[in-house]
Amino acid sequence: MPSPIALALHGGAGNLARYAGTGRLELAEEMLNNLVRTLHQGLIGGSSALDVATLAVMAMEDSGLFHAGKGSSPNSKGYVELDASIMNGRERTAGSIAAATNMKNPIKAARYVMEQTQQVLIVGPEADLLTRASGSEIVAPDYFVPCDEVGVALPSMGTVGAVVLDLSGDVVAATSTGGTLRKRAGRVGDAPIIGAGTYAVNNVGGVSCTGVGEYFLRTSAASRVIARMDLLGESPGAASGSILSEITEMGGSGGMIVIDHRGTVAMPYSTQGMYRASIDARGTIVVGCL
Amino acid sequence: MPSPIALALHGGAGNLARYAGTGRLELAEEMLNNLVRTLHQGLIGGSSALDVATLAVMAMEDSGLFHAGKGSSPNSKGYVELDASIMNGRERTAGSIAAATNMKNPIKAARYVMEQTQQVLIVGPEADLLTRASGSEIVAPDYFVPCDEVGVALPSMGTVGAVVLDLSGDVVAATSTGGTLRKRAGRVGDAPIIGAGTYAVNNVGGVSCTGVGEYFLRTSAASRVIARMDLLGESPGAASGSILSEITEMGGSGGMIVIDHRGTVAMPYSTQGMYRASIDARGTIVVGCL
């Protein structure tokens, strides 16, 4: 008997209200609306969670609409640093890259680390050396166009992510970021950290996070959401709400997308908005940003 | 009323049986025996868990007996890469550095990140730039003398770590590594990752891990041990045994040291030995390697 299917996407949590009236929110919503429907058709047709999650993140990386891939922002020293991670819940295999600079699609490099190396996390120039082998294009620094050039004083906290449950019951979570605008060079947040920004376990669920990464590292957010679902039997909404409350109490903010093995979706956030789209096991479509 | 006090140290898990008859195990045991007793006196005298954990890891880094600090091994490209992390359970603050090359005491740089920056994790050359400010000496590549030059074919999986519970009830966990001998350049394991190699939460406990880091990343080992103690009320022994069993089933190996808020200690491992020493809340002293 086939598993229920579901997928959820996020394009980052943050103060999105500042974009009201610029047309930007509508553009992102339209992109996510089309993307989630197309990918859902793929899932129905038997595409794997691994391929759908990879394609989802690649599409968001390439769109230039979010703080990942093309839309990444320069750090304090003026260059872009890219982080990404992917985890397959079937065997809990995982791959990540951090502080990379030359890849069009960081998520492809992360998947390459997962599938083609003995490692889980590769950082810095050594990650850049994997770009060609991973199948990602190599890009020059001028490829990146910060998606928030609409000059704003507020820090942007963008990240993109996908969680997918396929017909085989495999759960995959994937996350990619170009970092916070003017972030400290060398700083790595939760996005490439298995257990913090990304986690997936078959028969339990998957999580991808976005927000002020330091708080998601300190709370080991993604794996603790899964631990609560696993050990306490909590729903995606209850488990993610609990961890987001902890983060709020610590002074942090952000959001996450969560799917359990039944195809239930939760997409909570504590910020003034989170780009998001999902189709749950019942076929219910949600697309929104504020 | 003062909290019970306890501390646990590890100098890495691995195939230590290969060193039998070389005098090396005895040397390490004597060092750890002296260290754990000295630090325990400090705790009785009111030293903070933060200071005791830092001093413990510094002493092991400086000893040249373990795969951290002075005893670090060159990677596949012939140079040492250093990773370390520290977490204070009081406010769950944390700091880490990874893929650094020039510091005598990586744990001091990790503590600097925790206490003096807005970040949690800094990697690569940017971590090296923090060395002087962190109070660590800057060292040249020839400072490092691989502790396993006793030529052996088996991969070494050294890491050092400390978990400390002080009179105030603060729990601190700290971990430092010079990586696996001939590890792939740029590879980062669990040691500098909050939630994988290191985790601490006051009123629950603290954990520091050692072993094949990829498995500890994939299982989000440290934070999941704490999650089991917190959510299920499991003892340090039961919680750590459960996660180590998962790692064994996945094909990995290693060990960890765990202390709960009552000062109960567990130091399980699935390898042919783990350098370890502890004094629990009852004053029971354990020192061993095989």
Coordinates of C-alpha atoms in Angstrom, one line a residue, chain B:
Chain B
M1 CA 21.2 24.5 48.6
P2 CA 24.2 23.8 46.4
S3 CA 23.9 21.4 43.5
P4 CA 25.7 18.1 43.5
I5 CA 28.9 18.3 41.5
A6 CA 30.4 15.9 38.9
L7 CA 32.7 15.9 36.0
A8 CA 33.6 13.5 33.2
L9 CA 36.5 13.6 30.7
H10 CA 37.2 11.6 27.5
G11 CA 40.3 11.5 25.4
G12 CA 38.7 9.7 22.4
A13 CA 37.2 6.4 21.6
G14 CA 38.8 4.0 19.1
N15 CA 40.8 0.8 18.8
L16 CA 43.0 1.5 21.9
A17 CA 43.8 -2.2 22.3
R18 CA 46.4 -1.7 19.6
Y19 CA 48.5 0.4 22.1
A20 CA 48.7 -2.3 24.7
G21 CA 52.3 -2.9 25.8
T22 CA 53.5 0.5 24.4
G23 CA 53.1 2.3 27.7
R24 CA 50.9 4.8 26.1
L25 CA 47.6 3.7 27.7
E26 CA 49.3 4.0 31.2
L27 CA 50.5 7.5 30.3
A28 CA 47.1 8.6 29.3
E29 CA 45.4 7.1 32.3
E30 CA 47.9 8.7 34.7
M31 CA 47.3 12.1 33.0
L32 CA 43.5 11.7 33.2
N33 CA 43.6 10.5 36.8
N34 CA 45.6 13.5 37.9
L35 CA 43.5 15.9 35.8
V36 CA 40.1 14.7 37.1
R37 CA 41.2 14.9 40.7
T38 CA 42.7 18.3 40.4
L39 CA 39.6 19.7 38.6
H40 CA 37.3 18.1 41.1
Q41 CA 39.1 20.0 43.9
G42 CA 38.5 23.1 41.9
L43 CA 34.8 22.3 41.6
I44 CA 34.6 21.8 45.4
G45 CA 36.2 25.1 45.9
G46 CA 33.6 26.8 43.8
S47 CA 35.1 26.9 40.3
S48 CA 32.5 27.3 37.5
A49 CA 31.6 24.5 35.2
L50 CA 32.6 26.8 32.4
D51 CA 36.1 27.3 33.7
V52 CA 36.6 23.7 34.6
A53 CA 35.4 22.4 31.3
T54 CA 37.7 24.9 29.5
L55 CA 40.7 23.9 31.6
A56 CA 40.0 20.2 31.2
V57 CA 39.9 20.4 27.4
M58 CA 43.0 22.8 27.3
A59 CA 45.0 20.3 29.4
M60 CA 44.1 17.5 27.0
E61 CA 44.8 19.6 24.0
D62 CA 48.2 20.5 25.4
S63 CA 49.2 17.0 26.5
G64 CA 49.9 15.7 23.0
L65 CA 48.4 12.4 24.1
F66 CA 45.1 12.7 22.2
H67 CA 43.9 13.7 18.8
A68 CA 43.3 17.3 19.7
G69 CA 45.5 20.4 20.1
K70 CA 49.1 19.4 20.0
G71 CA 48.4 15.7 19.2
S72 CA 46.3 16.5 16.1
S73 CA 46.9 14.6 12.9
P74 CA 47.4 16.0 9.4
N75 CA 44.5 15.7 6.9
S76 CA 44.6 14.3 3.4
K77 CA 46.5 17.4 2.2
G78 CA 49.0 17.3 4.9
Y79 CA 47.9 20.0 7.3
V80 CA 46.0 19.9 10.6
E81 CA 42.4 21.2 10.8
L82 CA 41.1 21.9 14.2
D83 CA 37.4 21.9 15.4
A84 CA 36.0 22.6 18.9
S85 CA 32.8 23.6 20.6
I86 CA 31.5 24.5 24.0
M87 CA 27.9 24.9 25.4
N88 CA 26.8 26.4 28.7
G89 CA 23.5 24.8 29.8
R90 CA 22.5 27.8 31.9
E91 CA 21.2 29.9 28.9
R92 CA 22.1 27.3 26.3
T93 CA 24.7 29.7 24.9
A94 CA 27.3 28.0 22.6
G95 CA 30.3 28.7 20.5
S96 CA 32.3 26.6 17.9
I97 CA 35.1 26.9 15.4
A98 CA 35.8 24.4 12.6
A99 CA 38.5 23.9 10.0
A100 CA 40.9 26.2 11.8
T101 CA 44.7 25.7 11.6
N102 CA 46.7 28.1 13.7
M103 CA 45.5 27.8 17.3
K104 CA 47.2 26.1 20.3
N105 CA 43.8 25.8 22.1
P106 CA 40.8 25.5 19.8
I107 CA 38.5 25.3 22.9
K108 CA 39.5 28.9 23.8
A109 CA 38.5 30.1 20.4
A110 CA 35.2 28.3 20.7
R111 CA 34.6 29.9 24.1
Y112 CA 35.5 33.3 22.6
V113 CA 32.8 32.8 19.9
M114 CA 30.3 31.9 22.6
E115 CA 31.1 34.8 24.9
Q116 CA 32.4 37.6 22.6
T117 CA 30.5 37.3 19.3
Q118 CA 26.9 37.2 18.1
Q119 CA 27.6 33.9 16.3
V120 CA 27.7 30.3 17.3
L121 CA 29.9 28.7 14.5
I122 CA 32.8 30.3 12.7
V123 CA 34.7 28.3 10.1
G124 CA 38.0 28.3 8.1
P125 CA 40.4 31.3 7.9
E126 CA 37.9 33.5 9.7
A127 CA 38.2 31.2 12.7
D128 CA 42.0 31.5 12.6
L129 CA 41.6 35.3 12.8
L130 CA 40.1 34.9 16.2
T131 CA 43.0 33.1 17.8
R132 CA 44.8 36.0 19.3
A133 CA 41.7 37.7 20.6
S134 CA 40.6 34.4 22.2
G135 CA 43.7 34.3 24.3
S136 CA 45.0 31.2 22.6
E137 CA 48.6 31.2 21.4
I138 CA 49.1 31.2 17.6
V139 CA 51.1 28.1 16.6
A140 CA 52.9 27.2 13.4
P141 CA 52.2 23.9 11.6
D142 CA 55.2 22.2 13.2
Y143 CA 53.7 22.6 16.6
F144 CA 51.4 19.6 16.0
V145 CA 52.8 16.1 16.6
P146 CA 50.4 13.4 15.6
C147 CA 49.7 11.4 18.8
D148 CA 49.4 8.1 16.8
E149 CA 52.7 8.1 15.1
V150 CA 53.0 4.6 16.4
G151 CA 52.3 3.6 12.8
V152 CA 49.0 1.9 12.6
A153 CA 46.7 1.2 9.7
L154 CA 43.5 1.7 11.6
P155 CA 41.9 5.1 11.3
S156 CA 42.2 7.0 14.5
M157 CA 39.1 8.7 15.7
G158 CA 40.3 10.9 18.5
T159 CA 38.5 13.8 20.2
V160 CA 38.7 15.1 23.7
G161 CA 35.8 16.3 25.7
A162 CA 34.6 17.3 29.1
V163 CA 31.2 17.6 30.8
V164 CA 31.0 19.4 34.2
L165 CA 28.2 20.1 36.7
D166 CA 29.1 22.8 39.3
L167 CA 27.8 23.9 42.7
S168 CA 25.4 26.4 41.0
G169 CA 23.9 23.6 39.0
D170 CA 25.3 24.8 35.7
V171 CA 26.1 22.1 33.2
V172 CA 28.8 22.7 30.5
A173 CA 29.9 20.4 27.7
A174 CA 33.0 21.0 25.6
T175 CA 34.7 19.0 22.8
S176 CA 37.9 19.5 20.7
T177 CA 39.5 17.5 17.9
G178 CA 42.3 17.6 15.4
G179 CA 40.4 15.2 13.1
T180 CA 40.9 11.8 11.9
L181 CA 44.4 10.9 10.5
R182 CA 44.4 11.6 6.7
K183 CA 40.8 12.7 6.9
R184 CA 39.5 14.5 3.8
A185 CA 40.5 18.2 3.8
G186 CA 37.6 20.4 4.6
R187 CA 35.7 17.6 6.3
V188 CA 34.0 18.5 9.5
G189 CA 32.7 15.9 12.0
D190 CA 30.5 16.1 15.0
A191 CA 33.0 17.7 17.4
P192 CA 32.2 21.4 16.6
I193 CA 28.5 20.9 16.0
I194 CA 26.2 21.9 18.8
G195 CA 23.6 19.1 19.0
A196 CA 25.8 16.4 17.4
G197 CA 29.1 16.3 19.4
T198 CA 28.2 18.7 22.2
Y199 CA 25.1 19.6 24.1
A200 CA 24.1 20.9 27.5
V201 CA 20.9 22.0 29.2
N202 CA 20.7 22.9 32.9
N203 CA 18.4 20.7 35.0
V204 CA 18.8 18.0 32.4
G205 CA 22.4 17.3 31.6
G206 CA 25.4 17.5 29.3
V207 CA 27.0 15.3 26.6
S208 CA 30.3 15.2 24.7
C209 CA 30.8 12.6 22.0
T210 CA 33.7 10.9 20.2
G211 CA 33.9 8.4 17.4
V212 CA 33.2 8.3 13.7
G213 CA 31.7 11.8 13.5
E214 CA 29.5 11.3 10.5
Y215 CA 27.2 8.9 12.5
F216 CA 27.0 11.3 15.4
L217 CA 25.9 14.0 12.9
R218 CA 23.3 11.8 11.3
T219 CA 21.8 10.8 14.6
S220 CA 22.1 14.3 16.1
A221 CA 23.6 12.3 18.9
A222 CA 24.3 14.8 21.8
S223 CA 21.0 16.6 21.6
R224 CA 19.0 13.4 21.3
V225 CA 20.6 11.9 24.4
I226 CA 19.5 15.0 26.2
A227 CA 16.0 14.9 24.6
R228 CA 15.6 11.3 25.9
M229 CA 16.7 12.3 29.4
D230 CA 14.4 15.3 29.3
L231 CA 11.3 13.9 27.6
L232 CA 11.4 10.3 28.8
G233 CA 13.2 10.7 32.1
E234 CA 15.8 8.2 31.1
S235 CA 19.1 8.0 33.0
P236 CA 22.4 9.0 31.3
G237 CA 23.2 5.3 30.8
A238 CA 19.9 4.4 29.2
A239 CA 19.7 7.5 27.0
S240 CA 23.3 7.2 25.8
G241 CA 23.0 3.5 25.3
S242 CA 20.0 3.9 23.1
I243 CA 21.7 6.4 20.8
L244 CA 25.0 4.4 20.7
S245 CA 22.9 1.3 19.7
E246 CA 21.4 3.3 16.8
I247 CA 24.9 4.2 15.7
T248 CA 26.0 0.6 15.9
E249 CA 23.0 -0.5 13.8
M250 CA 24.0 2.1 11.2
G251 CA 27.5 0.7 11.0
G252 CA 29.2 3.4 13.1
S253 CA 31.1 3.4 16.4
G254 CA 32.3 5.6 19.2
G255 CA 31.5 6.7 22.7
M256 CA 30.3 9.6 24.8
I257 CA 30.3 11.0 28.3
V258 CA 27.1 12.1 29.9
I259 CA 26.2 13.8 33.2
D260 CA 22.7 14.5 34.5
H261 CA 21.6 17.3 36.8
R262 CA 21.9 14.9 39.8
G263 CA 25.6 14.3 39.0
T264 CA 25.1 10.7 37.7
V265 CA 27.7 9.8 35.1
A266 CA 27.7 7.4 32.1
M267 CA 30.6 6.9 29.8
P268 CA 29.6 4.2 27.3
Y269 CA 31.5 3.3 24.1
S270 CA 31.2 0.7 21.4
T271 CA 34.8 0.6 20.4
Q272 CA 37.8 -1.3 21.7
G273 CA 38.3 1.4 24.3
M274 CA 37.8 5.0 25.3
Y275 CA 40.1 7.2 27.3
R276 CA 38.0 8.3 30.2
A277 CA 37.8 9.6 33.7
S278 CA 35.0 10.8 36.0
I279 CA 34.0 11.7 39.5
D280 CA 30.3 11.6 40.1
A281 CA 28.1 13.2 42.7
R282 CA 28.9 10.5 45.3
G283 CA 32.6 11.0 44.8
T284 CA 33.1 7.8 42.9
I285 CA 36.2 7.9 40.7
V286 CA 36.5 6.0 37.5
V287 CA 39.6 6.1 35.3
G288 CA 40.1 3.7 32.4
C289 CA 40.8 3.2 28.7
L290 CA 40.0 -0.4 27.7

